Coordinates of C-alpha atoms in Angstrom, one line a residue:
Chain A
X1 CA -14.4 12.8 4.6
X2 CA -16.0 9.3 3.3
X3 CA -12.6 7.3 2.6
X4 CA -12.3 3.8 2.3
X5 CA -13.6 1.9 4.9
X6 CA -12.7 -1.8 5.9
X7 CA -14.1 -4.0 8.1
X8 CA -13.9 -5.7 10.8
X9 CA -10.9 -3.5 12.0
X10 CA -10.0 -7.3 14.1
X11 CA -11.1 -10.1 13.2
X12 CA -9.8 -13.4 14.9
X13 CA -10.5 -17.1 13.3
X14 CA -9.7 -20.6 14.3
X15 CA -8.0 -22.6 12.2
X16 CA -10.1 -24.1 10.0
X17 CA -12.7 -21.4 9.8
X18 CA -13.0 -19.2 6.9
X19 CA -12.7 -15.4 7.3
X20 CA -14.6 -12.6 4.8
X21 CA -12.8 -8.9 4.9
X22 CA -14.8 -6.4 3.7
X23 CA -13.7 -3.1 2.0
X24 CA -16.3 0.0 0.3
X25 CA -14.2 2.2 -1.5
X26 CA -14.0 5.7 -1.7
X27 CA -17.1 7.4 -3.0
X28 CA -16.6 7.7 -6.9
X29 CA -14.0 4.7 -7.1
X30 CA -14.7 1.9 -9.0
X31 CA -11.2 -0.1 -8.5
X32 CA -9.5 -1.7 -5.8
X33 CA -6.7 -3.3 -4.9
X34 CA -5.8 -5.8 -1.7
X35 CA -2.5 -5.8 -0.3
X36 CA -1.4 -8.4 2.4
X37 CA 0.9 -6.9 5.1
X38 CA 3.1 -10.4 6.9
X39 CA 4.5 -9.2 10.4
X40 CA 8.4 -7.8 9.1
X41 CA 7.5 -8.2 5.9
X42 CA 6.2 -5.0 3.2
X43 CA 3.1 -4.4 1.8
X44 CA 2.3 -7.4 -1.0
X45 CA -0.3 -7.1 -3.9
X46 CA -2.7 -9.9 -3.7
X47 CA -5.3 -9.1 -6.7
X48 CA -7.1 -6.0 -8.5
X49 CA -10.7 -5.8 -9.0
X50 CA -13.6 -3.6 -11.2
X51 CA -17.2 -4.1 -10.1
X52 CA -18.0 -7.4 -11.4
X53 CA -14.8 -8.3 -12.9
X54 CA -11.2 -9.5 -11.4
X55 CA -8.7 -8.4 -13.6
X56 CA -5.4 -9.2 -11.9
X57 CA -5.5 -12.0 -9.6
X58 CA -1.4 -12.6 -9.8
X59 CA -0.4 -11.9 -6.4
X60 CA -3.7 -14.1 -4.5
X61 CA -2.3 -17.9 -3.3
X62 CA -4.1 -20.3 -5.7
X63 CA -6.0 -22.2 -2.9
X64 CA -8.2 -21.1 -0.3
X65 CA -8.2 -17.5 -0.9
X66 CA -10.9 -15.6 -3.5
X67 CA -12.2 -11.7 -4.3
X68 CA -15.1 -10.3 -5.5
X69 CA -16.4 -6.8 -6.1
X70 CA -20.0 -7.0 -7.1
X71 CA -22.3 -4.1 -8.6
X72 CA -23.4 -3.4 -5.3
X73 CA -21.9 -3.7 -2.0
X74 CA -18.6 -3.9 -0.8
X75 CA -15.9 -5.8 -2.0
X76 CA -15.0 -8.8 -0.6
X77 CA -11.8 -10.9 0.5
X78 CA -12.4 -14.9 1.5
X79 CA -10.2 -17.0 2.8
X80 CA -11.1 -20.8 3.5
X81 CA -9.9 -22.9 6.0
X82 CA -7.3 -20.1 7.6
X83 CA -4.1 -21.2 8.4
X84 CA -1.5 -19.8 11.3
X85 CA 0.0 -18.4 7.9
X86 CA -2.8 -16.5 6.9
X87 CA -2.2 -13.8 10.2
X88 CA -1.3 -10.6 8.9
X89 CA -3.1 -7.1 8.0
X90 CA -5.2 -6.9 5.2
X91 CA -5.2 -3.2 3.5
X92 CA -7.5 -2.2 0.1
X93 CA -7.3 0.6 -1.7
X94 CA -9.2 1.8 -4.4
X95 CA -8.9 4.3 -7.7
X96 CA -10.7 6.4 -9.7
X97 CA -8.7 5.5 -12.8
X98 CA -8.3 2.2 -15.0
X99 CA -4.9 1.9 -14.5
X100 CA -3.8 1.7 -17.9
X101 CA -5.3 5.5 -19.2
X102 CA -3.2 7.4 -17.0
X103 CA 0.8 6.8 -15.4
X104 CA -0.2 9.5 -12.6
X105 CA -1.5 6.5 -10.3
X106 CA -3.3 7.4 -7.3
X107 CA -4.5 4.5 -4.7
X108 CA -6.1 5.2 -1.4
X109 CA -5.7 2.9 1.4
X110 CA -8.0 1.9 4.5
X111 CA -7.7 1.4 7.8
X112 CA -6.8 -2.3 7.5
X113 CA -8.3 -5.5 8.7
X114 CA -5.9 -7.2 10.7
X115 CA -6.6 -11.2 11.2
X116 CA -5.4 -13.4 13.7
X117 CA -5.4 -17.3 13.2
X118 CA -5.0 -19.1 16.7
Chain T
X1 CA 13.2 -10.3 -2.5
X2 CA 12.3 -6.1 -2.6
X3 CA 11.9 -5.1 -6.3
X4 CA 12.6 -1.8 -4.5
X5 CA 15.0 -0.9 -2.2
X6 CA 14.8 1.4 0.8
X7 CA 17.5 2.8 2.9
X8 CA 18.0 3.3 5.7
X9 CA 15.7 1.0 7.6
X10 CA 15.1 2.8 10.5
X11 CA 16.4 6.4 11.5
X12 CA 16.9 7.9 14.4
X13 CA 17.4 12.1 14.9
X14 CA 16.5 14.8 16.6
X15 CA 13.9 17.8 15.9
X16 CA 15.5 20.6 14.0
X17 CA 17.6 18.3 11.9
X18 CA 17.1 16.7 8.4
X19 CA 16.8 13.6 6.8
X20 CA 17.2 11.5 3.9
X21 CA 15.5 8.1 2.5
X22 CA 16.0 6.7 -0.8
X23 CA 14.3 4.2 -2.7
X24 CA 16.3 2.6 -5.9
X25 CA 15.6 0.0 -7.8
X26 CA 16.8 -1.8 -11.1
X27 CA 13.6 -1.6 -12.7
X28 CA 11.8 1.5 -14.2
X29 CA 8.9 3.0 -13.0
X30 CA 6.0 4.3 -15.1
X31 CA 5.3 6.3 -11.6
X32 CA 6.6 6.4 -7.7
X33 CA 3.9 6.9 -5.1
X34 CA 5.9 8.0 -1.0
X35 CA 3.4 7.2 1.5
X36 CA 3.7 7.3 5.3
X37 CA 1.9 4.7 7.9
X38 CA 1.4 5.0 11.2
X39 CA 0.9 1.8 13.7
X40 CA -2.2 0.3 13.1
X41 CA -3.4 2.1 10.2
X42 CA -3.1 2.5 6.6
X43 CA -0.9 4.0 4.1
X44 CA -1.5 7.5 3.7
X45 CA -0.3 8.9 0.3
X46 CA 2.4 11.8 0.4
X47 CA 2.8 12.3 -2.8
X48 CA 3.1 10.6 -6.7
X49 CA 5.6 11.3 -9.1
X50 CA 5.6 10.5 -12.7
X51 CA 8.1 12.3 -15.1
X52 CA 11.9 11.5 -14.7
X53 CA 13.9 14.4 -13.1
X54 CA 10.3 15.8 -10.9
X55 CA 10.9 17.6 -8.2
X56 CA 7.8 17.8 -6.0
X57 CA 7.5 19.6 -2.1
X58 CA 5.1 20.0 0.3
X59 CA 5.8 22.0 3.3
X60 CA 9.2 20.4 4.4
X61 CA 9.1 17.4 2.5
X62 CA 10.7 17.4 -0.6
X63 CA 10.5 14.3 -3.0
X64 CA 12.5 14.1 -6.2
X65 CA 12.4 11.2 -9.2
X66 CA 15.8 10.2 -10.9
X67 CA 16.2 11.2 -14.3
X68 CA 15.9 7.2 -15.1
X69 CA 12.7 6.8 -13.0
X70 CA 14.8 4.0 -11.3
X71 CA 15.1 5.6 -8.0
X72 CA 13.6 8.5 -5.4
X73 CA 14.5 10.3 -2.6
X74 CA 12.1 11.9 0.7
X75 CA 14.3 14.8 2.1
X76 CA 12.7 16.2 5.3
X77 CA 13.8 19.7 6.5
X78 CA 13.7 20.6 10.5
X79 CA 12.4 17.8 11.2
X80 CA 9.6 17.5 13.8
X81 CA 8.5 14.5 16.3
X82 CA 5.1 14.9 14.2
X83 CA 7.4 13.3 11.2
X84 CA 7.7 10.2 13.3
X85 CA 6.4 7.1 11.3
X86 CA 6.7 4.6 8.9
X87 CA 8.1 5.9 5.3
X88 CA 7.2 3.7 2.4
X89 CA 7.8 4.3 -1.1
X90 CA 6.1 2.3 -4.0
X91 CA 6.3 2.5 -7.9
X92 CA 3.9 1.2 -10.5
X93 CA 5.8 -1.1 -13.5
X94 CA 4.2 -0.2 -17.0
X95 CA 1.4 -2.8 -18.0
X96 CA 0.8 -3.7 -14.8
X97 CA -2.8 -2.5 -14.4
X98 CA -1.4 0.0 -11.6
X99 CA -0.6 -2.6 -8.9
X100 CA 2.2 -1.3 -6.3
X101 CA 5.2 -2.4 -6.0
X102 CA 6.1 -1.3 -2.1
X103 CA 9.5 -1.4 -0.6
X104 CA 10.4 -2.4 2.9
X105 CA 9.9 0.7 4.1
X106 CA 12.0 3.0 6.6
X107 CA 11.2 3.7 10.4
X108 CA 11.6 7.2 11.0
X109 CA 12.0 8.4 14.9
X110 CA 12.2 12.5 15.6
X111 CA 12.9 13.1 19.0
X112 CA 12.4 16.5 21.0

């Protein structure tokens, strides 16, 4: 049962240091999603990828953080120079749909990468 | 703050009895997705409902969509200490390229 897989599961930075969170989405998907879970706080959109192409980058801060999904590999999330701030757990989830040609919307989430700034 | 609206936030009951959490918003909802997390893991998807007025069950659960497609509702049946976990709903707006909107989510306990 190959679902979407994120790693590292833990991942702890310095601040200052620049952390990459990977995510391979289910076999057959072509879209994903990253969602930033704050300690108390829900689950927050952060930006919506196709291979190759960002579509929806509304929910990502405008500085430091960045996402790709190339045409091979994994898709990646960056963030520069982390901040205390920046601690919280990092979920993607990926589709088999483009959003817009069907209102029966299915995502599937990973394990999570959950980051620690000290 | 929540575009949707859970309630409770946390409940607390014992096996054998049931339970409700609702989600309700202001906004309408092209479609509703109920998941259910456990600590230190994902959200694993329940169910996704679309049309206003759905009805949808599985096993005990039973998941409904208001005629408005404003708001939801999880009933559990009998519940069981394998209920026990995190309940979050989330709806996708139209035009929004499918991007979830969760809420808060509600802490469900089931003790023996």
């Amino acid at each position: 049962n190959a679902g979407v897989m994120q790693n590292p599961r833990h991942l702890v930075r310095r601040r200052g240091q620049e952390a990459r969170l990977r995510c391979s989405p289910m076999k057959g998907h072509s879209h994903v999603y990253w969602y930033r879970q704050l300690p108390e706080e829900g689950l927050k959109f952060m930006v919506y990828l196709q291979k190759e192409n960002s579509i929806d980058e509304s929910g990502m801060p405008k500085e430091r953080f960045s996402a790709e999904f190339p045409k091979e590999g994994p898709s990646i999330l960056r963030i520069q120079q982390v901040v205390r701030g920046d601690s919280a757990a990092y979920f993607c989830a990926s589709s088999t749909l483009p959003a817009r040609l069907t209102t029966s919307y299915e995502q599937y989430f990973g394990p999570g990468t959950r980051l620690t700034v000290t | 703050t929540q575009l949707l609206e859970q309630s409770p936030q946390f409940l607390s009951i014992q096996e054998g009895e049931n339970l409700t959490v609702y989600c309700n918003s202001s906004s309408v909802f092209s479609s509703l997705q109920w998941y259910r997390q456990e600590p230190g893991e994902g959200p694993v998807l329940l169910v996704t409902v679309v049309t206003g007025g759905e009805v949808k069950k599985l096993k005990r659960l039973t998941f409904q969509f208001g005629d408005a497609r404003k708001d939801s509702s999880l009933h559990i049946t009998a519940a069981q200490p394998g209920d026990t976990g995190l309940y979050l709903c989330a709806g996708v707006l139209n035009d929004s390229w499918g991007k979830l909107q969760f809420g808060a989510g509600t802490q469900v306990v089931v003790t023996p």
